[in-house]
Structure formats: C-alpha cells, structure tokens
PDB file of C-alpha atoms in Angstrom:
ATOM      1  CA  MET A 896      13.294  20.309  -5.999  1.00  0.00           C
ATOM      2  CA  LYS A 897      15.753  19.681  -3.188  1.00  0.00           C
ATOM      3  CA  LEU A 898      14.968  17.649  -0.081  1.00  0.00           C
ATOM      4  CA  ASN A 899      14.833  20.703   2.186  1.00  0.00           C
ATOM      5  CA  ASP A 900      12.280  22.302  -0.150  1.00  0.00           C
ATOM      6  CA  HIS A 901      10.127  19.153   0.019  1.00  0.00           C
ATOM      7  CA  ILE A 902      10.349  19.131   3.811  1.00  0.00           C
ATOM      8  CA  LEU A 903       9.257  22.769   4.010  1.00  0.00           C
ATOM      9  CA  LEU A 904       6.250  22.043   1.784  1.00  0.00           C
ATOM     10  CA  TRP A 905       5.219  18.912   3.689  1.00  0.00           C
ATOM     11  CA  ASN A 906       5.389  20.791   6.984  1.00  0.00           C
ATOM     12  CA  HIS A 907       2.500  22.938   5.713  1.00  0.00           C
ATOM     13  CA  VAL A 908       0.338  20.202   4.215  1.00  0.00           C
ATOM     14  CA  PHE A 909      -2.933  19.433   5.966  1.00  0.00           C
ATOM     15  CA  ILE A 910      -3.631  15.721   6.285  1.00  0.00           C
ATOM     16  CA  GLN A 911      -6.678  14.434   8.098  1.00  0.00           C
ATOM     17  CA  VAL A 912      -6.822  10.779   9.172  1.00  0.00           C
ATOM     18  CA  MET A 913     -10.405   9.682   8.562  1.00  0.00           C
ATOM     19  CA  ASP A 914     -10.204   5.952   9.140  1.00  0.00           C
ATOM     20  CA  VAL A 915      -7.656   3.372  10.264  1.00  0.00           C
ATOM     21  CA  ARG A 916      -8.170  -0.303   9.456  1.00  0.00           C
ATOM     22  CA  HIS A 917      -6.047  -3.255  10.497  1.00  0.00           C
ATOM     23  CA  LYS A 918      -6.266  -6.611   8.766  1.00  0.00           C
ATOM     24  CA  LYS A 919      -4.026  -9.571   9.582  1.00  0.00           C
ATOM     25  CA  ILE A 920      -3.673 -11.850   6.577  1.00  0.00           C
ATOM     26  CA  GLU A 921      -2.445 -15.417   6.889  1.00  0.00           C
ATOM     27  CA  LYS A 922      -0.009 -17.070   4.483  1.00  0.00           C
ATOM     28  CA  GLY A 923      -1.728 -17.987   1.220  1.00  0.00           C
ATOM     29  CA  GLU A 924      -4.855 -15.969   2.055  1.00  0.00           C
ATOM     30  CA  GLU A 925      -6.194 -13.544  -0.567  1.00  0.00           C
ATOM     31  CA  LEU A 926      -8.306 -10.471   0.048  1.00  0.00           C
ATOM     32  CA  ARG A 927     -11.412  -9.943  -2.011  1.00  0.00           C
ATOM     33  CA  THR A 928     -11.242  -7.011  -4.360  1.00  0.00           C
ATOM     34  CA  TYR A 929     -12.017  -3.788  -2.519  1.00  0.00           C
ATOM     35  CA  ARG A 930     -12.710  -0.402  -4.095  1.00  0.00           C
ATOM     36  CA  LEU A 931     -11.058   2.377  -2.098  1.00  0.00           C
ATOM     37  CA  PRO A 932     -13.761   4.907  -1.067  1.00  0.00           C
ATOM     38  CA  VAL A 933     -11.110   7.611  -0.542  1.00  0.00           C
ATOM     39  CA  SER A 934      -7.418   8.098  -1.184  1.00  0.00           C
ATOM     40  CA  ALA A 935      -5.500   5.699   1.092  1.00  0.00           C
ATOM     41  CA  PHE A 936      -2.054   4.684   2.243  1.00  0.00           C
ATOM     42  CA  LEU A 937      -1.473   0.945   2.615  1.00  0.00           C
ATOM     43  CA  TYR A 938       1.264  -0.049   5.044  1.00  0.00           C
ATOM     44  CA  ALA A 939       2.818  -3.532   5.230  1.00  0.00           C
ATOM     45  CA  VAL A 940       4.115  -4.443   8.683  1.00  0.00           C
ATOM     46  CA  ARG A 941       5.742  -7.809   7.967  1.00  0.00           C
ATOM     47  CA  GLY A 942       6.010 -10.494   5.331  1.00  0.00           C
ATOM     48  CA  SER A 943       5.648  -9.792   1.635  1.00  0.00           C
ATOM     49  CA  ALA A 944       2.783  -9.709  -0.806  1.00  0.00           C
ATOM     50  CA  ARG A 945       1.650  -8.907  -4.291  1.00  0.00           C
ATOM     51  CA  VAL A 946      -0.803  -6.024  -4.260  1.00  0.00           C
ATOM     52  CA  ARG A 947      -2.979  -5.156  -7.227  1.00  0.00           C
ATOM     53  CA  LEU A 948      -4.229  -1.576  -7.628  1.00  0.00           C
ATOM     54  CA  ASP A 949      -6.499  -1.636 -10.673  1.00  0.00           C
ATOM     55  CA  LYS A 950      -4.300  -3.198 -13.370  1.00  0.00           C
ATOM     56  CA  SER A 951      -0.929  -2.467 -11.718  1.00  0.00           C
ATOM     57  CA  ILE A 952       0.740  -5.131  -9.602  1.00  0.00           C
ATOM     58  CA  HIS A 953       3.156  -4.047  -6.881  1.00  0.00           C
ATOM     59  CA  ARG A 954       5.452  -6.182  -4.772  1.00  0.00           C
ATOM     60  CA  VAL A 955       5.486  -5.055  -1.167  1.00  0.00           C
ATOM     61  CA  GLU A 956       7.658  -6.176   1.704  1.00  0.00           C
ATOM     62  CA  ARG A 957       8.014  -5.254   5.350  1.00  0.00           C
ATOM     63  CA  PHE A 958       7.555  -1.504   6.081  1.00  0.00           C
ATOM     64  CA  HIS A 959       6.379  -0.747   2.551  1.00  0.00           C
ATOM     65  CA  VAL A 960       3.943   2.153   2.058  1.00  0.00           C
ATOM     66  CA  LEU A 961       1.746   2.249  -1.025  1.00  0.00           C
ATOM     67  CA  HIS A 962      -0.716   4.977  -2.030  1.00  0.00           C
ATOM     68  CA  GLY A 963      -3.998   4.208  -3.722  1.00  0.00           C
ATOM     69  CA  GLY A 964      -6.258   6.944  -5.087  1.00  0.00           C
ATOM     70  CA  LYS A 965      -9.989   7.218  -4.536  1.00  0.00           C
ATOM     71  CA  GLY A 966     -11.906   4.646  -6.576  1.00  0.00           C
ATOM     72  CA  LYS A 967      -8.912   2.355  -7.170  1.00  0.00           C
ATOM     73  CA  SER A 968      -9.626  -1.362  -7.008  1.00  0.00           C
ATOM     74  CA  PHE A 969      -7.392  -3.062  -4.422  1.00  0.00           C
ATOM     75  CA  SER A 970      -6.650  -6.758  -3.895  1.00  0.00           C
ATOM     76  CA  GLU A 971      -3.796  -8.584  -2.234  1.00  0.00           C
ATOM     77  CA  SER A 972      -2.253 -12.036  -2.065  1.00  0.00           C
ATOM     78  CA  VAL A 973       0.268 -12.891   0.621  1.00  0.00           C
ATOM     79  CA  CYS A 974       3.245 -15.071  -0.193  1.00  0.00           C
ATOM     80  CA  PHE A 975       5.654 -14.569   2.766  1.00  0.00           C
ATOM     81  CA  CYS A 976       8.625 -15.091   0.459  1.00  0.00           C
ATOM     82  CA  THR A 977      12.156 -14.237   1.491  1.00  0.00           C
ATOM     83  CA  SER A 978      12.586 -12.768  -1.981  1.00  0.00           C
ATOM     84  CA  LEU A 979      10.156 -12.198  -4.807  1.00  0.00           C
ATOM     85  CA  PRO A 980      10.853 -13.169  -8.426  1.00  0.00           C
ATOM     86  CA  ALA A 981      12.242 -10.439 -10.674  1.00  0.00           C
ATOM     87  CA  ALA A 982       9.843 -11.226 -13.533  1.00  0.00           C
ATOM     88  CA  PRO A 983       6.595  -9.259 -13.686  1.00  0.00           C
ATOM     89  CA  VAL A 984       3.584 -11.029 -12.212  1.00  0.00           C
ATOM     90  CA  ARG A 985       0.701 -11.507 -14.677  1.00  0.00           C
TER      91      ARG A 985
END
C-alpha cells in the first residue's frame, strides 16, 4: 500500500483518547511492572530507556512512540545513554 493510501485510511479512523498519564522517571529508576488495561501508545520525550512489553525488550530514545496491546505487561528502566549497545538485552 502506498503512503497516500495509508493517509486516506487514517483520515477515517476513529480514535478516542480515554486517559493520558505522565510519569517523569529519574536516571537509574525502574518502573514496577504494569499490565496495560487497554491498548496504549507510550511516548518518550527525552533520554533513552529499555522498555519491556511482555517478553520483548525495546530500546527507546527521544520522541519514540511504542504501542502496547491490551493486557501486555509493561516495565521500563531508564539509562540516559548517548547510545545504546547493539547487542540484545537479556
């Protein structure tokens, strides 16, 4: 599908914002595991982190958007690195 086709489809999609949460996390701080009650978009504003959604680990940096489906288990650790290692985190 071409970009213009995607744009046309997205212009007709209904999205309802149900809840907005803001959490500032300090360097080295880890969030407790949280089960997403609904499908969610996670948006990183600054810094970098390793985010775990169930068993998948994702590296996020400034302005990164990540989608987590309903029921996914979410946890995060902040590292504020200038660059993250290329090797997978275990």
